[in-house]
Short mmCIF file of N, CA and C in Angstrom, two decimals:
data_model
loop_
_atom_site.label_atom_id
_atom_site.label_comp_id
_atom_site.label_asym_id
_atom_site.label_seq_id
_atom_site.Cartn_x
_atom_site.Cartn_y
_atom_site.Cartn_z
N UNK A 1114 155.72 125.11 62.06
CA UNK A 1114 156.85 124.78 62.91
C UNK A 1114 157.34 123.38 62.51
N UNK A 1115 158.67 123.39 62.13
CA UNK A 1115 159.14 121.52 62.07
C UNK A 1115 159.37 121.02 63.02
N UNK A 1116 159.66 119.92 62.71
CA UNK A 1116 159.46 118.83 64.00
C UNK A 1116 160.60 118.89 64.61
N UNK A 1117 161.73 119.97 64.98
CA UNK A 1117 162.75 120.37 65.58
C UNK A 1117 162.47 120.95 66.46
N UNK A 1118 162.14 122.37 66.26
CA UNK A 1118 161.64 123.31 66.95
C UNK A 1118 160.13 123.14 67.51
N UNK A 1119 159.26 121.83 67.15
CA UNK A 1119 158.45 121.01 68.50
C UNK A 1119 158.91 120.60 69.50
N UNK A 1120 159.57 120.08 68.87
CA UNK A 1120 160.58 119.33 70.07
C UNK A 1120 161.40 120.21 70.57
N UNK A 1121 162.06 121.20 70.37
CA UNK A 1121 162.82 122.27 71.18
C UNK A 1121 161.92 123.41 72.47
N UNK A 1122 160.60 122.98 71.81
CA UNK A 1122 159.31 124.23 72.49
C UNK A 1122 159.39 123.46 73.63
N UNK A 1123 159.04 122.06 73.82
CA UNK A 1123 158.64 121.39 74.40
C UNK A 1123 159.78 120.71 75.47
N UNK A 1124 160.97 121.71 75.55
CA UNK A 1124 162.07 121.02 76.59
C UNK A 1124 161.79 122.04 77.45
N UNK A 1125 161.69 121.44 78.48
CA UNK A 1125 161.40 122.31 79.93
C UNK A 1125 162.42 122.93 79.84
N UNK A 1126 161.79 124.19 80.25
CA UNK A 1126 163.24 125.35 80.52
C UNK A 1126 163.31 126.02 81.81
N UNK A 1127 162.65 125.28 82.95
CA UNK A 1127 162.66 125.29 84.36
C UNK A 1127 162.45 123.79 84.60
N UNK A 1128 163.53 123.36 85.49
CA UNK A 1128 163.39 122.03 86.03
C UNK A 1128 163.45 122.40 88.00
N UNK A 1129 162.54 120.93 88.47
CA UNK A 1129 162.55 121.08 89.86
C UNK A 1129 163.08 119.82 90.35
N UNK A 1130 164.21 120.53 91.06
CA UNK A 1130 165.27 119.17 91.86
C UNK A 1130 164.61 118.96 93.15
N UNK A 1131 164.68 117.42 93.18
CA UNK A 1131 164.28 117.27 94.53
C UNK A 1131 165.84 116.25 94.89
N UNK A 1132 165.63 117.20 96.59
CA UNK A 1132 166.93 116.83 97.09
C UNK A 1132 166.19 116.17 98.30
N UNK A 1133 166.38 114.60 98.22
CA UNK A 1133 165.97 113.48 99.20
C UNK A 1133 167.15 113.31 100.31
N UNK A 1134 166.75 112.99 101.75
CA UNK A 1134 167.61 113.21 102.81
C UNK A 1134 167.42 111.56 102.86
N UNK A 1135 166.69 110.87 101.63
CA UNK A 1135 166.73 109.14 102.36
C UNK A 1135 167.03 108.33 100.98
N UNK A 1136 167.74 107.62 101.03
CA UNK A 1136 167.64 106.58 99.55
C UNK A 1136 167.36 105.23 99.49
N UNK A 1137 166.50 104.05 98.81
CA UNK A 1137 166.45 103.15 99.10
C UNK A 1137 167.72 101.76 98.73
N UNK A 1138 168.67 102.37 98.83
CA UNK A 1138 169.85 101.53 97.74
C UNK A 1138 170.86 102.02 98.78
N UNK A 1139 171.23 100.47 99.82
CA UNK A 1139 172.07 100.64 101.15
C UNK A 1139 173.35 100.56 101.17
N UNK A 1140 174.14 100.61 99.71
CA UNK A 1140 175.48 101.05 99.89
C UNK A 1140 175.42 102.54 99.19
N UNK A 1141 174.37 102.86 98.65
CA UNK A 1141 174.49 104.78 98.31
C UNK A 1141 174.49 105.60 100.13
N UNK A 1142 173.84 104.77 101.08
CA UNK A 1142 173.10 105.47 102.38
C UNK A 1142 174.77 105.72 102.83
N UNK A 1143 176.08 104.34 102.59
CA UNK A 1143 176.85 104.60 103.47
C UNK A 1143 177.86 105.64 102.29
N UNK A 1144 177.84 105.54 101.17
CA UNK A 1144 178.43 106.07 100.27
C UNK A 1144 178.07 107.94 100.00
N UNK A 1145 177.08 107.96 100.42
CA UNK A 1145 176.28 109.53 100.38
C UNK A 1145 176.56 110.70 101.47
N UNK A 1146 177.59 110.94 101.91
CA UNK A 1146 178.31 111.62 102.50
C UNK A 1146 177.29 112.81 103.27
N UNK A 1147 176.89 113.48 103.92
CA UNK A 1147 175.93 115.06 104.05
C UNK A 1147 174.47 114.25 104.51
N UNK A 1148 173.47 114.98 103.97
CA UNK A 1148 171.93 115.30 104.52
C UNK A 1148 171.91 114.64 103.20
N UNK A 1149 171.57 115.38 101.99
CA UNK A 1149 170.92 114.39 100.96
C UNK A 1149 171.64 113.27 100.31
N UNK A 1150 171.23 112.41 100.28
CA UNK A 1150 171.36 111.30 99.85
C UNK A 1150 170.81 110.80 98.52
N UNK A 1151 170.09 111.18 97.77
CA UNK A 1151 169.62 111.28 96.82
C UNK A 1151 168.85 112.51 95.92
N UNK A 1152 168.63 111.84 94.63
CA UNK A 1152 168.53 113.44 93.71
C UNK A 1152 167.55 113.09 92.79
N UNK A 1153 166.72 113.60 92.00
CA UNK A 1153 165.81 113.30 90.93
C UNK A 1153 165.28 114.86 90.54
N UNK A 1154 164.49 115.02 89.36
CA UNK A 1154 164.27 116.02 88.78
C UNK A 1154 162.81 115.73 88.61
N UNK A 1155 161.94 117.20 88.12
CA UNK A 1155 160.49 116.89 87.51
C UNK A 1155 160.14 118.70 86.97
N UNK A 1156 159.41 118.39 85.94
CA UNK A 1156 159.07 120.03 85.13
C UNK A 1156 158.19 119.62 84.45
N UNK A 1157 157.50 120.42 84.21
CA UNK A 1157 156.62 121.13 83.29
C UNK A 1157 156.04 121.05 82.01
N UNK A 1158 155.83 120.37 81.39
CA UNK A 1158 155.86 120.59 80.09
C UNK A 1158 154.30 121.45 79.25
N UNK A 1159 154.18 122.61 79.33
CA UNK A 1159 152.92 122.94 79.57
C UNK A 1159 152.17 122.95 77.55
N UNK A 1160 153.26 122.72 76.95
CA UNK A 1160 152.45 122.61 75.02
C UNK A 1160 152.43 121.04 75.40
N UNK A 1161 152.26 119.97 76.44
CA UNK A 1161 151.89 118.80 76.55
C UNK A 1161 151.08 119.02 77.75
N UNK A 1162 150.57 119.67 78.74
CA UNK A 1162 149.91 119.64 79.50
C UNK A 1162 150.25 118.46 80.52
N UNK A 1163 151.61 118.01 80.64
CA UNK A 1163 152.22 116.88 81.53
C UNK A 1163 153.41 117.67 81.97
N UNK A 1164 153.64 116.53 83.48
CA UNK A 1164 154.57 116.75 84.26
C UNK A 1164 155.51 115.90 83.70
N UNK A 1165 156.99 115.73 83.51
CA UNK A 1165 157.94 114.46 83.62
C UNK A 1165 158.79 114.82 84.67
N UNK A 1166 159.00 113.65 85.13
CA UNK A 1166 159.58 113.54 86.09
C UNK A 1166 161.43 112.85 85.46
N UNK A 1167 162.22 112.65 86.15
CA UNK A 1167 163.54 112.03 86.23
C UNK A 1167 164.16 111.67 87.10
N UNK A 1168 164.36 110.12 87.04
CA UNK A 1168 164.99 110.06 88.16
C UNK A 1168 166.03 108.89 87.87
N UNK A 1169 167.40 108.80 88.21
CA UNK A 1169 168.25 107.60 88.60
C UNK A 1169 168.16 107.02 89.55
N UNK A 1170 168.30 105.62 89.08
CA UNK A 1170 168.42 104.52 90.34
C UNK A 1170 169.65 103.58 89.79
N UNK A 1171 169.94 102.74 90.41
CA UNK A 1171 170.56 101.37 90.58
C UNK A 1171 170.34 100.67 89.36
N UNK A 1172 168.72 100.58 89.06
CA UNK A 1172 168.64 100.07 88.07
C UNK A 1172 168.35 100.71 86.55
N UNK A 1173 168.34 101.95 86.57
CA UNK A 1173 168.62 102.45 85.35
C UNK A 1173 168.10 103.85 85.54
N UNK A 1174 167.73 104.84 84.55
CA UNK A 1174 167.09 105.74 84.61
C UNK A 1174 165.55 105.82 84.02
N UNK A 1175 164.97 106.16 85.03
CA UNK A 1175 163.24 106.53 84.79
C UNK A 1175 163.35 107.31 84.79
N UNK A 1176 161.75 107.66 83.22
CA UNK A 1176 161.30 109.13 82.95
C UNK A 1176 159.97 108.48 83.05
N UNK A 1177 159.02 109.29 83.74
CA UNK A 1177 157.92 109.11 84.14
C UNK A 1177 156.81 110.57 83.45
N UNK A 1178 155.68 110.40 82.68
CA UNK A 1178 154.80 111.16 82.42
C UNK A 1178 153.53 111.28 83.42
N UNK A 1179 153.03 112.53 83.59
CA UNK A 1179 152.04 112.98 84.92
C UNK A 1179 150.95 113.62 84.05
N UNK A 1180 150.25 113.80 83.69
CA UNK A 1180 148.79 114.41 83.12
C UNK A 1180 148.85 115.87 84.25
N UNK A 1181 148.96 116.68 83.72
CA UNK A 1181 148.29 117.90 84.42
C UNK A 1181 146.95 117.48 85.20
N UNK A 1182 146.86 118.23 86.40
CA UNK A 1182 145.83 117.51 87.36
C UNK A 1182 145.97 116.57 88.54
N UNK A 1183 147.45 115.70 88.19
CA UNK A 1183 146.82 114.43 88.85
C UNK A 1183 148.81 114.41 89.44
N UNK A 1184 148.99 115.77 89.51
CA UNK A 1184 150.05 116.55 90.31
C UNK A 1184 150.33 115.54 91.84
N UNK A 1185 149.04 115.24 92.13
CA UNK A 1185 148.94 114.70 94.03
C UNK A 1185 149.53 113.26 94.16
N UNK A 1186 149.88 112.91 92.81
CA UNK A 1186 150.96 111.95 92.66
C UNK A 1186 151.78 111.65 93.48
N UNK A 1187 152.49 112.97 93.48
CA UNK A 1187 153.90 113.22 93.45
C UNK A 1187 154.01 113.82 95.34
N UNK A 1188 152.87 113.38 95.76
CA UNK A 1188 153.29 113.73 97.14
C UNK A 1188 153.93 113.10 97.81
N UNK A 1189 153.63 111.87 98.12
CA UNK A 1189 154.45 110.40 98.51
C UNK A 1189 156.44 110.62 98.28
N UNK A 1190 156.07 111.11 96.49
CA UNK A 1190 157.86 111.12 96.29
C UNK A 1190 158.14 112.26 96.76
N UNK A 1191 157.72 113.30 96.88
CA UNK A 1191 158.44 114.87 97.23
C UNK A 1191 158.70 114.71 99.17
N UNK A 1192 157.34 114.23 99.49
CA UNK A 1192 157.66 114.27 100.91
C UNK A 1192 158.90 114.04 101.77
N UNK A 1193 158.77 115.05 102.40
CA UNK A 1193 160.09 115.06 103.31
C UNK A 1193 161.38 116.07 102.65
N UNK A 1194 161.50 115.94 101.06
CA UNK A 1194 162.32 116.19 99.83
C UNK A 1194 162.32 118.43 100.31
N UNK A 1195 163.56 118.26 99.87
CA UNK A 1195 163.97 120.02 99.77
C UNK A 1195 163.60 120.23 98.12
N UNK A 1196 162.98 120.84 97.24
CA UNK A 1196 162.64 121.38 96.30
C UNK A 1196 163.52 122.58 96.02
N UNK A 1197 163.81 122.36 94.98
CA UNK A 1197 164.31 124.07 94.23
C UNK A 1197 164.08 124.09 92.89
N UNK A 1198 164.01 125.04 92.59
CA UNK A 1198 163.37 125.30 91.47
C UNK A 1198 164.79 126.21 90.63
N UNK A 1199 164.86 125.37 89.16
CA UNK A 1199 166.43 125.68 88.65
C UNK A 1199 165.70 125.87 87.36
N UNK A 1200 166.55 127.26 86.76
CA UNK A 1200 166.58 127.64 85.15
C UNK A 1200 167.54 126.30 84.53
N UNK A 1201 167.20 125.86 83.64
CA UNK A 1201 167.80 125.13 82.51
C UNK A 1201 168.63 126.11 82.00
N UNK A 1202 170.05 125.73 81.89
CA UNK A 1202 170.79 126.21 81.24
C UNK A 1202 171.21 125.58 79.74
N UNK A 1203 171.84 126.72 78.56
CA UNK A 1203 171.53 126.06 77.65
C UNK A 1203 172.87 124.71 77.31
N UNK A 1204 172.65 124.14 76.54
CA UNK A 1204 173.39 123.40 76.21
C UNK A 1204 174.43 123.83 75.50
N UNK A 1205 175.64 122.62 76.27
CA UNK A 1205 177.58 123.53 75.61
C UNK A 1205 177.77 122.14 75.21
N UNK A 1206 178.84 122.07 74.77
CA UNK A 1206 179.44 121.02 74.14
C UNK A 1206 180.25 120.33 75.57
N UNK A 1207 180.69 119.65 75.61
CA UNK A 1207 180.88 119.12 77.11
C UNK A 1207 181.77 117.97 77.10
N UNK A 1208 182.47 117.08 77.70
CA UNK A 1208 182.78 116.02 77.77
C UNK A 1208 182.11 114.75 78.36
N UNK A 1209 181.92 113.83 77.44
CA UNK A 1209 180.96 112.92 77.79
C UNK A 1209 180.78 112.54 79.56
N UNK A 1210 180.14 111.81 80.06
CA UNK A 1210 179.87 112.07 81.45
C UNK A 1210 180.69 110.86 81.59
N UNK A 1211 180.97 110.67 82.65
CA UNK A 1211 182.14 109.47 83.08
C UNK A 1211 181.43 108.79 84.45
N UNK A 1212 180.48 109.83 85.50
CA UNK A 1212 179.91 109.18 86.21
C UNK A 1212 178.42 109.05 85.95
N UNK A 1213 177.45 107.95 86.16
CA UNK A 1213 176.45 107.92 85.98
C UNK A 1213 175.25 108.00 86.77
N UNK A 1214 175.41 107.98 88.15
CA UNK A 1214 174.59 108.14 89.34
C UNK A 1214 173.62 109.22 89.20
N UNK A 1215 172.77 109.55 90.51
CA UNK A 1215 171.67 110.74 90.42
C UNK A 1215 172.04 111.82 90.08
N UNK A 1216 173.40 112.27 90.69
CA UNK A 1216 173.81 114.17 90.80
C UNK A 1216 174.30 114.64 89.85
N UNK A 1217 175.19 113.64 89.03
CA UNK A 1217 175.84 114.05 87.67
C UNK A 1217 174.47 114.01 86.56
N UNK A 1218 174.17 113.11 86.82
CA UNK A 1218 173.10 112.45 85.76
C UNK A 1218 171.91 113.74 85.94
N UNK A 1219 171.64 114.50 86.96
CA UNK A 1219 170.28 115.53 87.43
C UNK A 1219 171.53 117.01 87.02
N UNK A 1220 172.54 117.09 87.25
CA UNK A 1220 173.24 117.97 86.49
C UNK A 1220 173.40 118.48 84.99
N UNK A 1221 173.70 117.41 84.16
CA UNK A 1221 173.96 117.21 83.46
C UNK A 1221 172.44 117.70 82.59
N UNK A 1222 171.38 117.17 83.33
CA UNK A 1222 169.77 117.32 82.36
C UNK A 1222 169.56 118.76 82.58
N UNK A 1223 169.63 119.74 83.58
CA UNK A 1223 169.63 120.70 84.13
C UNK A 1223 170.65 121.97 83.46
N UNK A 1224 171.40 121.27 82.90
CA UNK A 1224 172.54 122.14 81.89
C UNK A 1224 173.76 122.94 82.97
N UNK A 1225 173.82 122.24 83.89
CA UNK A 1225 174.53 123.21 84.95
C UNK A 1225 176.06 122.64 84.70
N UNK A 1226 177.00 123.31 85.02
CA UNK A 1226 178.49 123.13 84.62
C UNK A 1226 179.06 122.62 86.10
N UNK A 1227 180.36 121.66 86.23
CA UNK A 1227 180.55 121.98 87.57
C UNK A 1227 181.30 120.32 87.62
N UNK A 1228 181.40 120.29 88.57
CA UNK A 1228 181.98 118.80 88.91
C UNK A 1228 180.99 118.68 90.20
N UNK A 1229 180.15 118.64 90.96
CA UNK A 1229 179.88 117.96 92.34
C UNK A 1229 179.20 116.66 91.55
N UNK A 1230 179.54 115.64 92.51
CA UNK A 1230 179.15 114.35 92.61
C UNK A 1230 178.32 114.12 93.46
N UNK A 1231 178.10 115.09 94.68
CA UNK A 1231 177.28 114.35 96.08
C UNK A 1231 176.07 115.45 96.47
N UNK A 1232 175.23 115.42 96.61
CA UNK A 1232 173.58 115.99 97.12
C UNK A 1232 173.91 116.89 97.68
N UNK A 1233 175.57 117.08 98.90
CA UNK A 1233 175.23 118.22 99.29
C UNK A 1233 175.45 119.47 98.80
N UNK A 1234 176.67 119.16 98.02
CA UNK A 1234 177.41 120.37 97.08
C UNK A 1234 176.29 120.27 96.39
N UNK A 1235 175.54 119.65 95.23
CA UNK A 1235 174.83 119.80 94.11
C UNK A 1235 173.64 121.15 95.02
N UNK A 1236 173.44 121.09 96.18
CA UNK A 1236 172.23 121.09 96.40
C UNK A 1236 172.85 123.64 96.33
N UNK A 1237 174.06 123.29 97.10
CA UNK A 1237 174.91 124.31 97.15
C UNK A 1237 174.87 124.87 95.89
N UNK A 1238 175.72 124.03 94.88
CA UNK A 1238 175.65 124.76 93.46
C UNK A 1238 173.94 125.37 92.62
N UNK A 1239 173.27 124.46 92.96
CA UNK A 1239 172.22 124.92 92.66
C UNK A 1239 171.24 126.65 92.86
N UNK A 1240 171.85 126.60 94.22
CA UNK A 1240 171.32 127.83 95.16
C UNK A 1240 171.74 129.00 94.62
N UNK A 1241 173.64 128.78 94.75
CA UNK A 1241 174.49 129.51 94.12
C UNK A 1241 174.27 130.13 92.54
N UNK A 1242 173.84 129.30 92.05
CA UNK A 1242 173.43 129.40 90.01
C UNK A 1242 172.20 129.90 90.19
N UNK A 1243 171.37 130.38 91.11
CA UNK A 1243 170.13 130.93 90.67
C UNK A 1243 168.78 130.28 91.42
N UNK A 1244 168.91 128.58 91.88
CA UNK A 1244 167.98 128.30 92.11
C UNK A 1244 166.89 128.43 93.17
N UNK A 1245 166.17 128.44 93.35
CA UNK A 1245 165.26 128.89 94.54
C UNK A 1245 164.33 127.78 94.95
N UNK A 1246 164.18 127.94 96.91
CA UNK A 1246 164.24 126.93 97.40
C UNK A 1246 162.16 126.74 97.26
N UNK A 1247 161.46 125.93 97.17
CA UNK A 1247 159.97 126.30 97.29
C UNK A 1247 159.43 125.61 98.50
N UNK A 1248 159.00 127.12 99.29
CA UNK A 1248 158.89 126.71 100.36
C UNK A 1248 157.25 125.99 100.71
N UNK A 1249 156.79 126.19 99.92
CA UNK A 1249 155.43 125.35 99.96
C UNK A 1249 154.98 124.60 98.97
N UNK A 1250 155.49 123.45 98.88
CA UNK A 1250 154.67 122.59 97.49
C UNK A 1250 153.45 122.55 97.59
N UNK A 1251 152.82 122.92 97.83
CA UNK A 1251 151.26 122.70 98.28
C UNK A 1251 150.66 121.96 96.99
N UNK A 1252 150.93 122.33 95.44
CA UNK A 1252 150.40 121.70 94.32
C UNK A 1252 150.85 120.14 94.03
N UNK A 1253 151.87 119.59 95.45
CA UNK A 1253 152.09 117.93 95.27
C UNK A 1253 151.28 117.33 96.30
N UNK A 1254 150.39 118.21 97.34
CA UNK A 1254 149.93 117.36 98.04
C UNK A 1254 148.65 117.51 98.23
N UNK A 1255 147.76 118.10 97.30
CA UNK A 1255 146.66 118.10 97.01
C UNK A 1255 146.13 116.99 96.72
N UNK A 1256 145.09 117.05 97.00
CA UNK A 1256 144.43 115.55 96.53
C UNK A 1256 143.25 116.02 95.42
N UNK A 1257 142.64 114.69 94.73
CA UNK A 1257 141.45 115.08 93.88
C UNK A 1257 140.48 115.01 94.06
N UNK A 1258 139.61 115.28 93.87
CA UNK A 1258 138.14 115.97 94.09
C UNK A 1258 137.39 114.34 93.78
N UNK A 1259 136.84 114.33 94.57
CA UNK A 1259 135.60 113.12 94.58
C UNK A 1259 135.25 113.32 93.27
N UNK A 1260 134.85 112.08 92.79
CA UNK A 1260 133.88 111.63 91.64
C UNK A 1260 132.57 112.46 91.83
N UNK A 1261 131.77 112.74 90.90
CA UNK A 1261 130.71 113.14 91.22
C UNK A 1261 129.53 113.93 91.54
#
């Protein structure tokens, strides 16, 4: 296999949106129109045996790596959070992005077409395109097993 099609194996082709009802950045709270207020992504990568996560902020965009296992991470950030679980769509040729925030920016990685800008439509379009809501994360709030 070349080092293309490694790298092509290895792009999540299910991503999980988390749709946050709280944000810590107090002109998005008055600017964020609906219930969610914020957006970030996280999948799979299972020929790496890691989670990545995605997320926009204020101050730039984080990609964060998770070790399979150590999933209970991610309870703290999911909590409270609506989960859905979205097919990656493939990549089109597109016009460069013009806005840079969470929803375009979690759109855009997700391969989904569309114009929404705000958590609540995104959360709509999502549903609408296929995605499904998970009603039990139970694998973010596990904890790990004692030493020993």
């Amino acid at each position: 296999m070349d080092e293309v099609s490694r790298l092509q194996a290895a792009d999540p082709d299910t991503w999980i949106v988390i749709f946050n009802p709280k944000t810590t950045c107090g002109w998005s709270k008055w600017l964020s129109f609906g219930h969610f207020k914020h957006v970030a992504a996280m999948a799979y990568v299972p020929q790496a045996r890691m989670w990545i996560t995605y997320d926009v902020g204020r101050f730039g965009n984080r990609v964060t790596l998770v070790p399979k296992g150590l999933e209970h991470q991610f309870a703290e950030w999911v909590e409270g959070c609506t989960l859905v679980v979205m097919p990656k769509r493939p990549l089109a040729a597109r016009i460069p992005p013009i806005f840079g925030w969470c929803v375009p920016s979690v759109r855009r990685l997700i391969g989904l077409r569309g114009n929404t800008l705000r958590g609540d439509s995104f959360y709509r379009h999502c549903l609408r395109d296929g995605g499904k809501v998970i009603s039990d994360p139970g694998i973010f709030k596990s904890t790990p097993a004692a030493p020993g």
